[in-house]
PDB file of C-alpha atoms and ligand atoms in Angstrom:
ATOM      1  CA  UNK Q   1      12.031  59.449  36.657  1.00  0.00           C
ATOM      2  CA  UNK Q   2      10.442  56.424  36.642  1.00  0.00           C
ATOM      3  CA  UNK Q   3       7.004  55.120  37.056  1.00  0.00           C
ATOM      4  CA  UNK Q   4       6.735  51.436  38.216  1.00  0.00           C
ATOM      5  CA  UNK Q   5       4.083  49.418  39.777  1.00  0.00           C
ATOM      6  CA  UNK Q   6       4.248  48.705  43.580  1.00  0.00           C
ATOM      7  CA  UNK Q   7       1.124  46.928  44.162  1.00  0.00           C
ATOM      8  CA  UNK Q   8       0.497  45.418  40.196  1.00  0.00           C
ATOM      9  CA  UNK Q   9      -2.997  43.287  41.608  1.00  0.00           C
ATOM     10  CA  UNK Q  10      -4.199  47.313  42.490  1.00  0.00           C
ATOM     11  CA  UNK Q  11      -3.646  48.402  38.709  1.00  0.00           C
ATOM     12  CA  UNK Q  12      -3.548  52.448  38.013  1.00  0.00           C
ATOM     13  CA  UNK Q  13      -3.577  52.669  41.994  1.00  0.00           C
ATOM     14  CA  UNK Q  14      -0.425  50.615  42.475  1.00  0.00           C
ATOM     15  CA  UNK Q  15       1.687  52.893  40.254  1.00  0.00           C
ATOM     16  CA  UNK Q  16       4.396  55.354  41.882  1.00  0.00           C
ATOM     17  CA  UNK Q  17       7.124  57.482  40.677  1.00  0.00           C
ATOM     18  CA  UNK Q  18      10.341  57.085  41.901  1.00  0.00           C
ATOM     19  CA  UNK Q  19      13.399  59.033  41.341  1.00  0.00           C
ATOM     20  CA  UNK Q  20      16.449  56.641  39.812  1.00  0.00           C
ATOM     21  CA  UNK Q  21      19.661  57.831  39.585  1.00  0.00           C
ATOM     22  CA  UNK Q  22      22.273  56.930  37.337  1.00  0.00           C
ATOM     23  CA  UNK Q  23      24.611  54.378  39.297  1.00  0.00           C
ATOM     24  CA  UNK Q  24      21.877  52.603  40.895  1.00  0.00           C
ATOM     25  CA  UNK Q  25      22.835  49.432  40.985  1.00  0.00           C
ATOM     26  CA  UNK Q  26      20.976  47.364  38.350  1.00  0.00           C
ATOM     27  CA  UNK Q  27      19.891  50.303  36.003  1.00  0.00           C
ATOM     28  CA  UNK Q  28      21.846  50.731  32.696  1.00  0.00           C
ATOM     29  CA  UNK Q  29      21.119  52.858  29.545  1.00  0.00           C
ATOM     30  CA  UNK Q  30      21.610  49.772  27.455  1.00  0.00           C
ATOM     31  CA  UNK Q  31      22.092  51.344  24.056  1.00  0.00           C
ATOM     32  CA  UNK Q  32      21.196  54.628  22.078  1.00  0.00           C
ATOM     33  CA  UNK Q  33      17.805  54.519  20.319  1.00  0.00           C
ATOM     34  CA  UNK Q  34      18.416  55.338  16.421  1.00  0.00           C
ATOM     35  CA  UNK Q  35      15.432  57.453  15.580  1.00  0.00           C
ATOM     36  CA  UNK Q  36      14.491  58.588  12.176  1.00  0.00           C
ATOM     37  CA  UNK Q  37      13.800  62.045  13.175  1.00  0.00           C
ATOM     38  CA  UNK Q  38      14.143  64.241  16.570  1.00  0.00           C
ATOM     39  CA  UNK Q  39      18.058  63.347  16.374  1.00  0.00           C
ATOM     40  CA  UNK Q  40      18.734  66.410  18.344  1.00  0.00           C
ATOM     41  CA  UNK Q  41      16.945  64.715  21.414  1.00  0.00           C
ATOM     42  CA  UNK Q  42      18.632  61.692  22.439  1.00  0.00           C
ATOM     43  CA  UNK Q  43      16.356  58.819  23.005  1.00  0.00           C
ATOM     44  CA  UNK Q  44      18.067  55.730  25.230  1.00  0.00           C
ATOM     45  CA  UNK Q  45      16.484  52.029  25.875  1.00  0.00           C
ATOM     46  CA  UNK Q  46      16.773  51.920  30.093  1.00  0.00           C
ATOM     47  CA  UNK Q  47      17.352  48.697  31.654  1.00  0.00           C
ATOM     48  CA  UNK Q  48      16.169  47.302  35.075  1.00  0.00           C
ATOM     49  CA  UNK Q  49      17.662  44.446  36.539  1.00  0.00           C
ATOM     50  CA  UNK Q  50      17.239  43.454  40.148  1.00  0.00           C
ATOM     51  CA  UNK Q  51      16.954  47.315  40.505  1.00  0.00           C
ATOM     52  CA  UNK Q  52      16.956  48.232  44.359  1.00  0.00           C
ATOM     53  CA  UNK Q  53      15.285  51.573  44.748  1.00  0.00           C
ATOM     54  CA  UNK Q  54      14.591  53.015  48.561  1.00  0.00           C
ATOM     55  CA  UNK Q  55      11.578  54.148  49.516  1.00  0.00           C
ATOM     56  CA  UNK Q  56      12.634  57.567  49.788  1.00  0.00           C
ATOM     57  CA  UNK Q  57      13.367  57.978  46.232  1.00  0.00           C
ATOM     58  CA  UNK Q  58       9.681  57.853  45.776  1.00  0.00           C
ATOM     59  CA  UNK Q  59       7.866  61.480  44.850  1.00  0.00           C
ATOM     60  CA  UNK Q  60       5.031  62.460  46.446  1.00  0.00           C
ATOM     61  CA  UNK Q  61       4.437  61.204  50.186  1.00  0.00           C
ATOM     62  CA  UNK Q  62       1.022  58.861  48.866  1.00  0.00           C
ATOM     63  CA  UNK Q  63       2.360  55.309  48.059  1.00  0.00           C
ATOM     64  CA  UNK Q  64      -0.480  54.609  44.591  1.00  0.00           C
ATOM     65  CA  UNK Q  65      -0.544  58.717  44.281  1.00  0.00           C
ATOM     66  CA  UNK Q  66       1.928  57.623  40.600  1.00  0.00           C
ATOM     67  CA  UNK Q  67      -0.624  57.644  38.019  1.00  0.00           C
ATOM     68  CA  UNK Q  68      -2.225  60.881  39.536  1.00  0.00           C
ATOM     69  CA  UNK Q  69       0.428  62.311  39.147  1.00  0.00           C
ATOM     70  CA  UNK Q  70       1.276  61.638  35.887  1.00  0.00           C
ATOM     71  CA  UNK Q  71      -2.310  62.395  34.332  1.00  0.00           C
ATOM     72  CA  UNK Q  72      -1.551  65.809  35.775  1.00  0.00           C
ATOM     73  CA  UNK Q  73       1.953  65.999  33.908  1.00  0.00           C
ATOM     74  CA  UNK Q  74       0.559  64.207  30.512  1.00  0.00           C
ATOM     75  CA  UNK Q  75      -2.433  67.143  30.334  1.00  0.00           C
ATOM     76  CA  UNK Q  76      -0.134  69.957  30.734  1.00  0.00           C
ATOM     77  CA  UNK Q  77       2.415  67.833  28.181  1.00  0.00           C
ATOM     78  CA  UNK Q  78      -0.194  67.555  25.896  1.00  0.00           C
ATOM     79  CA  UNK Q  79      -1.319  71.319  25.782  1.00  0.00           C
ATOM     80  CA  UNK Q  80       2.521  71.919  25.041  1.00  0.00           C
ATOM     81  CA  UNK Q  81       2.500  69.831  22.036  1.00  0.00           C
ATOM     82  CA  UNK Q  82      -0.338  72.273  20.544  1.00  0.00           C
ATOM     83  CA  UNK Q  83       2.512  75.021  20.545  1.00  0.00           C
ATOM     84  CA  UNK Q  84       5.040  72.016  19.058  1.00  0.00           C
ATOM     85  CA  UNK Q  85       2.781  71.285  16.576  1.00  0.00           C
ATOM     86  CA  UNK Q  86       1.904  74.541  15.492  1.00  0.00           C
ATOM     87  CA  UNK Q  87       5.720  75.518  15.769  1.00  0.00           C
ATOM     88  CA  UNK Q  88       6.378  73.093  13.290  1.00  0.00           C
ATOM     89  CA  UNK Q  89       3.360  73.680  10.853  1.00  0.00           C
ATOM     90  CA  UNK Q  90       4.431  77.606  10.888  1.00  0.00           C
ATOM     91  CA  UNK Q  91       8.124  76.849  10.171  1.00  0.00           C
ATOM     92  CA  UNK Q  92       7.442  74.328   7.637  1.00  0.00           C
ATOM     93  CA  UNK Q  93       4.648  76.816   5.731  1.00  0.00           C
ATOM     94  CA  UNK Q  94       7.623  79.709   6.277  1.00  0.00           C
ATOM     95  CA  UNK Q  95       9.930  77.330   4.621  1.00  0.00           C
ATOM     96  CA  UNK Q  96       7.940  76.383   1.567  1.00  0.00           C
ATOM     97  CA  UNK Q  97       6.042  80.301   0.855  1.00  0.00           C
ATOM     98  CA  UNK Q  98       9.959  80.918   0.678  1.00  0.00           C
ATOM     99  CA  UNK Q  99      10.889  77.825  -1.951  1.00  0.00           C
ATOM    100  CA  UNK Q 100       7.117  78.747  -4.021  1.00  0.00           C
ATOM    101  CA  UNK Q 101       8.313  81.896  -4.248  1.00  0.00           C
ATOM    102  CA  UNK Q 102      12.081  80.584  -5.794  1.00  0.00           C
ATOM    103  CA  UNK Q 103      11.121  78.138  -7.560  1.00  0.00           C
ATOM    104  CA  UNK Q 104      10.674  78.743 -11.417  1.00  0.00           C
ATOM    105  CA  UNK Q 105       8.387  76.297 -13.702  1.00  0.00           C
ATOM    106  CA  UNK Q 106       6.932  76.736 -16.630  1.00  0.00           C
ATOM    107  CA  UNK Q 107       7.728  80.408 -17.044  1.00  0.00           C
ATOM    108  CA  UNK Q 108       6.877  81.239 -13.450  1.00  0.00           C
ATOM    109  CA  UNK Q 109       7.541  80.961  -9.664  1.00  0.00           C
ATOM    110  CA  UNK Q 110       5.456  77.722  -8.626  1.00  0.00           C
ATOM    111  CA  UNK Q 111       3.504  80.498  -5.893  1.00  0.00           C
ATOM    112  CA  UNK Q 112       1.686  82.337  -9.007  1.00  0.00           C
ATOM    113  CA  UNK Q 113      -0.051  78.443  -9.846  1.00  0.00           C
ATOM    114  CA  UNK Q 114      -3.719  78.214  -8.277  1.00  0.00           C
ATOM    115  CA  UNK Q 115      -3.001  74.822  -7.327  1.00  0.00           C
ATOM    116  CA  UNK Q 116       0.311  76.030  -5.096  1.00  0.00           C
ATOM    117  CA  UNK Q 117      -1.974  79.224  -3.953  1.00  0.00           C
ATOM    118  CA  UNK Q 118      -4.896  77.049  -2.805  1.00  0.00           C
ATOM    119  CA  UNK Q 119      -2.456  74.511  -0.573  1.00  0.00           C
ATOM    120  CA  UNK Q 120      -0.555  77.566   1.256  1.00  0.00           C
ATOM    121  CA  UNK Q 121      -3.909  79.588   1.968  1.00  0.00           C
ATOM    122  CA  UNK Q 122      -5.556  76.345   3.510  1.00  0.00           C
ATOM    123  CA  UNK Q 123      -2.121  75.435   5.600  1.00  0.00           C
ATOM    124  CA  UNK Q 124      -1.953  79.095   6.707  1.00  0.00           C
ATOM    125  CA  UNK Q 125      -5.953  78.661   7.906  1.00  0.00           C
ATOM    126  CA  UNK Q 126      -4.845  75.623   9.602  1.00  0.00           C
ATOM    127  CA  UNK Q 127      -1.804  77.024  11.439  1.00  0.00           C
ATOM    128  CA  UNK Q 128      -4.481  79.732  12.749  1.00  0.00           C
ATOM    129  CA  UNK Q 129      -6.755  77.548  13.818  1.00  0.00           C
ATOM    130  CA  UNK Q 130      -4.358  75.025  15.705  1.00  0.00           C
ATOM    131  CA  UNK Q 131      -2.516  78.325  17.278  1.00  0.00           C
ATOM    132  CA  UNK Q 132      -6.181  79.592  18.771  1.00  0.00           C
ATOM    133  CA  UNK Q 133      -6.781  76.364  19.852  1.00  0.00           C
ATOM    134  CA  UNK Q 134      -4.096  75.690  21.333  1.00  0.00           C
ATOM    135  CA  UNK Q 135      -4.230  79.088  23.190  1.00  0.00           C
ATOM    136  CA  UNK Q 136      -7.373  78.465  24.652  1.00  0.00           C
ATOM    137  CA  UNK Q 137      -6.929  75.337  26.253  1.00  0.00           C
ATOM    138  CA  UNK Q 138      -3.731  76.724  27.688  1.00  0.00           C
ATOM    139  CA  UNK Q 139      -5.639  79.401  28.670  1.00  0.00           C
ATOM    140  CA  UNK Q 140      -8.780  77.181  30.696  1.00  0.00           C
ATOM    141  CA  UNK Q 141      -5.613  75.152  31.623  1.00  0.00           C
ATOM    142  CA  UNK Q 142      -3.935  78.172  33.285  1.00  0.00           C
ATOM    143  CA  UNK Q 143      -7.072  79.475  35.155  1.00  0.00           C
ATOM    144  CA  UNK Q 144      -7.422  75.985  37.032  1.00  0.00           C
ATOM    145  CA  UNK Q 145     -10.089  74.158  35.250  1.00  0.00           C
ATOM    146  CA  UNK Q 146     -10.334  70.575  34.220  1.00  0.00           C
ATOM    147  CA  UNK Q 147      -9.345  70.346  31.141  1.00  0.00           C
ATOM    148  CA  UNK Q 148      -8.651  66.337  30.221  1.00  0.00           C
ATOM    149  CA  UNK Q 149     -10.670  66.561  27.676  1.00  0.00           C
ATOM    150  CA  UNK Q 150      -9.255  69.411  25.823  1.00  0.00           C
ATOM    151  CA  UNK Q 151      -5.812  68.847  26.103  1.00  0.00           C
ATOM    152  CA  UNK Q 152      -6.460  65.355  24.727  1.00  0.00           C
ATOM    153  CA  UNK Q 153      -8.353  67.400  21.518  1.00  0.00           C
ATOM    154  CA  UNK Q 154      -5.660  69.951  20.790  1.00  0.00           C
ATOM    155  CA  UNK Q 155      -3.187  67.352  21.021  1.00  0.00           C
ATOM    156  CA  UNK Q 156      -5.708  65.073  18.661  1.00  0.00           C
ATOM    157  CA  UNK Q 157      -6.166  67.828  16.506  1.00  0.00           C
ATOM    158  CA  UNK Q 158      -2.841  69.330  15.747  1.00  0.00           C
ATOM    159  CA  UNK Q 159      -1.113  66.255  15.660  1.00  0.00           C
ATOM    160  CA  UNK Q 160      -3.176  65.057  13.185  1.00  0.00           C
ATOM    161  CA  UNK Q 161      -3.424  68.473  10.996  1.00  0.00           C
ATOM    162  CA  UNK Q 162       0.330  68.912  11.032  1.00  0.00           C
ATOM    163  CA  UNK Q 163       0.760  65.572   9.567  1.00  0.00           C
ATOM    164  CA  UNK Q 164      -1.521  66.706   6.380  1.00  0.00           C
ATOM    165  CA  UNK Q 165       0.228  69.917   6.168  1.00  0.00           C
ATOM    166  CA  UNK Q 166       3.647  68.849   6.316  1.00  0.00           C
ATOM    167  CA  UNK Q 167       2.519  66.271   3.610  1.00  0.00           C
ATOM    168  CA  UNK Q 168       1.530  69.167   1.211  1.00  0.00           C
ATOM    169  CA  UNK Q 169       4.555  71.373   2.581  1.00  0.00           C
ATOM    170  CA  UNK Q 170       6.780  68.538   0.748  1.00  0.00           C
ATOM    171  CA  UNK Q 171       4.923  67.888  -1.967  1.00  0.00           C
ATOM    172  CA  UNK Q 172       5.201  71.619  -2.913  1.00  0.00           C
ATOM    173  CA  UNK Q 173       8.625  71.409  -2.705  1.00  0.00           C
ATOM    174  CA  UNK Q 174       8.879  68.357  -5.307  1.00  0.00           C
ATOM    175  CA  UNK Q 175      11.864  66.536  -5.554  1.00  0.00           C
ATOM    176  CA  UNK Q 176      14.027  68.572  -3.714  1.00  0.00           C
ATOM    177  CA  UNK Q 177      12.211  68.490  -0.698  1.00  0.00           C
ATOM    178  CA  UNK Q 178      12.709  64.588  -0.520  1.00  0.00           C
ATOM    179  CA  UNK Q 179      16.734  65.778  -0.571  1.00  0.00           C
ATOM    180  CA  UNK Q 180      18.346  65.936   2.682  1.00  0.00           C
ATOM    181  CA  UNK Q 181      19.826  69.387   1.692  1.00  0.00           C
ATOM    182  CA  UNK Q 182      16.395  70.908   1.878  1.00  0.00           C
ATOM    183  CA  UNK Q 183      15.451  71.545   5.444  1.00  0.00           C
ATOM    184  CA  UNK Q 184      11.569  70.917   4.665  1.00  0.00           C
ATOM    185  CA  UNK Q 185      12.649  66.882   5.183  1.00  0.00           C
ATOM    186  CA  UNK Q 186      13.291  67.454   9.163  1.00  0.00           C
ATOM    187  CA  UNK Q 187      10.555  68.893   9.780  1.00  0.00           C
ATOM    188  CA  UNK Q 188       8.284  65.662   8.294  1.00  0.00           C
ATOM    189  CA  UNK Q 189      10.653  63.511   9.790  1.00  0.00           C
ATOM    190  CA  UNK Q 190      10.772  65.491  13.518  1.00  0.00           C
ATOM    191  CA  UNK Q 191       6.694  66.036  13.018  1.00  0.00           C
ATOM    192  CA  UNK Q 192       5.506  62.527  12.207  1.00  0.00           C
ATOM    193  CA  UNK Q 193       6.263  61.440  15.736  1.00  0.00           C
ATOM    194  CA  UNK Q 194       3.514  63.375  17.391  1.00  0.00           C
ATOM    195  CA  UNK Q 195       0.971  61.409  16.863  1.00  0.00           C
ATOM    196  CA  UNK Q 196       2.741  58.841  18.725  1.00  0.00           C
ATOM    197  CA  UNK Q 197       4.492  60.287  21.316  1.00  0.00           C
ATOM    198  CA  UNK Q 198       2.951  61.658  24.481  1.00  0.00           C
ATOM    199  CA  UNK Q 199      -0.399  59.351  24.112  1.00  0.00           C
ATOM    200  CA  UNK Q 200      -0.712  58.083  20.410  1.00  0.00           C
ATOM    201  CA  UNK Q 201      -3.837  59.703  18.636  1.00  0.00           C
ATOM    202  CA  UNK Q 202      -6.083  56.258  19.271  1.00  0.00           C
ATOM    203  CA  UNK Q 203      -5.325  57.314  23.017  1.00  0.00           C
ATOM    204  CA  UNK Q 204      -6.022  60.385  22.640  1.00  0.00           C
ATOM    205  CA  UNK Q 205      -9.213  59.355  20.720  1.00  0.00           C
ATOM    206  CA  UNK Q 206     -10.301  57.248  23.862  1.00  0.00           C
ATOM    207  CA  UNK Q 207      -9.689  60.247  26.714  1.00  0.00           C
ATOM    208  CA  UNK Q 208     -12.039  62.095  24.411  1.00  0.00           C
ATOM    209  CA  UNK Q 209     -15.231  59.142  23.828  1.00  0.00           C
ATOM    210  CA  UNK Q 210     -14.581  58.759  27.720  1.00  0.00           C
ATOM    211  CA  UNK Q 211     -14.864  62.445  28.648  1.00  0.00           C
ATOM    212  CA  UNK Q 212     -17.768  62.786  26.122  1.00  0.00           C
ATOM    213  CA  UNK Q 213     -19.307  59.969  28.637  1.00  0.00           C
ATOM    214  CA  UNK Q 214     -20.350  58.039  25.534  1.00  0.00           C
TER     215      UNK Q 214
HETATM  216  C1  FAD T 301      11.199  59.363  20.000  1.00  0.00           C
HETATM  217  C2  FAD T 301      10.405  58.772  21.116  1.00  0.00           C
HETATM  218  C3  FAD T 301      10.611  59.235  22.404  1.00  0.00           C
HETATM  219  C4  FAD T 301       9.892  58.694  23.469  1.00  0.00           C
HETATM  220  N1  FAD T 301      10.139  59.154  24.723  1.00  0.00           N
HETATM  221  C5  FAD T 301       9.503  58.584  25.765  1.00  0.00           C
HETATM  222  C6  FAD T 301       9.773  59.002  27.104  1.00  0.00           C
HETATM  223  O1  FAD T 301      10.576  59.898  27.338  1.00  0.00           O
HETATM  224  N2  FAD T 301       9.133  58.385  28.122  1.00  0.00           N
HETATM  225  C7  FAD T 301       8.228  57.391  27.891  1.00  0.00           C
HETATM  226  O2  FAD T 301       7.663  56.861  28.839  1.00  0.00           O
HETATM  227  N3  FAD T 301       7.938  56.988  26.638  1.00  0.00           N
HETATM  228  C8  FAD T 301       8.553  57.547  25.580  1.00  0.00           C
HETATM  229  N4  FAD T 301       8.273  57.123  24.307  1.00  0.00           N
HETATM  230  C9  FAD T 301       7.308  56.030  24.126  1.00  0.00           C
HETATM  231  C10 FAD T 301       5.983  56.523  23.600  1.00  0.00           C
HETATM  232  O3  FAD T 301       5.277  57.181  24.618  1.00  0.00           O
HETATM  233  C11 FAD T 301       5.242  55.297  23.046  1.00  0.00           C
HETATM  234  O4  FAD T 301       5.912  54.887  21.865  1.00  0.00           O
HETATM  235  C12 FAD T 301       3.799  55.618  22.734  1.00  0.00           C
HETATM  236  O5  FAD T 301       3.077  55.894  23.906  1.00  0.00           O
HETATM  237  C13 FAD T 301       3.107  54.440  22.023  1.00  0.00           C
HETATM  238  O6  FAD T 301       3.318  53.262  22.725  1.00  0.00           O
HETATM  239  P1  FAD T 301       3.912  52.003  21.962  1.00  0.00           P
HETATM  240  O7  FAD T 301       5.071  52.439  21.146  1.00  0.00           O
HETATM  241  O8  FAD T 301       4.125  50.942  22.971  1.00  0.00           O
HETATM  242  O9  FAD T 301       2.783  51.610  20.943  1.00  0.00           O
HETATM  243  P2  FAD T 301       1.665  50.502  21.162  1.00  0.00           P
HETATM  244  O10 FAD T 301       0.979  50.705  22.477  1.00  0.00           O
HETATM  245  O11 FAD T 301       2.243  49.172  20.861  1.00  0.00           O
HETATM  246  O12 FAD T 301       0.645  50.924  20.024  1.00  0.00           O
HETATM  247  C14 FAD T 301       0.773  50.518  18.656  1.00  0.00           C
HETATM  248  C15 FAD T 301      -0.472  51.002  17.921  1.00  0.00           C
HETATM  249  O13 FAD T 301      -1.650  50.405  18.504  1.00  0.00           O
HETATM  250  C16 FAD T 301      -2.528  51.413  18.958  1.00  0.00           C
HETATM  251  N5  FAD T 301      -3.161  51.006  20.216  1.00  0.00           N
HETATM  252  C17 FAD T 301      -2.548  50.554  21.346  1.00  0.00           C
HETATM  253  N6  FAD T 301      -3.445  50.306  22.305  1.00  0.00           N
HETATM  254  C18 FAD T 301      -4.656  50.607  21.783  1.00  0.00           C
HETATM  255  C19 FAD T 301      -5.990  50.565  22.286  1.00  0.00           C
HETATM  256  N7  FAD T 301      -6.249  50.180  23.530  1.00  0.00           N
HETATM  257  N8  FAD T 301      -6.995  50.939  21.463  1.00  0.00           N
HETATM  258  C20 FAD T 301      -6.737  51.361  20.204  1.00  0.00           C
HETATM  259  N9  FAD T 301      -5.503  51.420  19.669  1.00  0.00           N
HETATM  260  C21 FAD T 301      -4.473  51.055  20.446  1.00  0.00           C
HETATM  261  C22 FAD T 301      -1.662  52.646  19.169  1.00  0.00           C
HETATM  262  O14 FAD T 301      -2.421  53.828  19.104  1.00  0.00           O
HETATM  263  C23 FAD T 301      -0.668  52.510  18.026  1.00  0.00           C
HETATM  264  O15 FAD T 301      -1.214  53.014  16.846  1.00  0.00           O
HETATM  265  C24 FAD T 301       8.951  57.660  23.230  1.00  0.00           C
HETATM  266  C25 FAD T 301       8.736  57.209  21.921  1.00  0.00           C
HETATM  267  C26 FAD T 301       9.447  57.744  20.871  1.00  0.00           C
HETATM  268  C27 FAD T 301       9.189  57.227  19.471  1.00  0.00           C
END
């Protein structure tokens, strides 16, 4: 799917979605995007030259109905990236309660230090609190309501949070978790692209001042 402009002088109104399928004369995948994490996902570069695309490939009957359209997908995209974030920040606590409780130093596993204690109890408040969150705008999202603003804050939110807990999920795991033999590494590699992806967090930022009608 891809969203062009038809009309560029009408801005956001001159966008439209059209369906292009591989073949079409003038669109190539010109090479395989090398990513440093989300390797299971394969991201391509797509190329459009002198790209013919009828009129009927265009969804939605409304020519300028594009960006409509995709507002509606990005909210419901966002709210889903609540549950990926959280995903992550549960596996990646899961992961390291399991290597605290392994790991020997100093006499003891590294879970029985107040330092180690104090970092797992505030991820595991955090997880909570992105999970509810993310719940509840899923759950005004599913009932009909307007929810720009809110998906743009849980996606804001965990986004953000995940990045600080996967931060002390490796540093718990010292030097081994910088070891690609330790899964904990995939995770911070996979998880720092959600602040990017789907509206970086300055978008994000913006949807919300705008909402806020400040
Ligand atoms: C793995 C991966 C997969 C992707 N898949 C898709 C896909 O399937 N479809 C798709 O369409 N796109 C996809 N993208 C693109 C992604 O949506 C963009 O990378 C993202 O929206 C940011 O745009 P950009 O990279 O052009 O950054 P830029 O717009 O160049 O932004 C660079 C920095 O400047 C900041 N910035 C930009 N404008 C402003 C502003 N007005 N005010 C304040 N700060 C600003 C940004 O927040 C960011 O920090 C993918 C990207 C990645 C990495």
């Amino acid at each position: 799917m891809v969203a062009a402009y038809t009309d560029p002088t009408k801005r956001g109104e001159g966008i439209n979605l059209f369906v292009v399928e591989r073949g079409t004369p003038g669109f190539s995948v010109s090479r395989k995007l090398d990513k440093l994490g989300n390797r299971s996902a394969e991201t391509g570069e797509l190329v459009f030259e002198d790209c013919r695309v009828p009129a009927r490939n265009m969804i939605g009957g409304k020519e300028g109905g594009g960006f409509a359209q995709l507002a509606d997908t990005l909210i419901s995209g966002r709210i889903t990236y609540g549950a990926r974030c959280t995903g992550t920040a549960q596996a990646a606590y899961d992961l390291t309660v399991r290597y605290a409780k392994e790991r020997v130093q100093f006499g003891k596993p590294i879970v029985k230090f107040q330092n180690t204690r104090f970092k797992l109890a505030e991820i595991a408040t955090q997880v909570d609190v992105m999970r509810t969150y993310t719940y509840r705008v899923a759950h005004l999202y599913d009932q009909g309501k307007n929810v720009r603003k809110e998906a743009a804050m849980v996606k804001l939110f965990t986004a953000e949070i995940l990045q600080k807990i996967l931060g002390l999920c490796m540093q718990i795991h010292g030097g081994y978790g910088y070891m690609m033999e330790y899964p904990i590494q995939r995770f911070w590699r996979d998880g720092r692209l959600y602040t990017v992806t789907e509206g970086t967090s300055e978008i994000q930022r913006m949807i919300i001042a705008k909402e806020l009608g400040l």
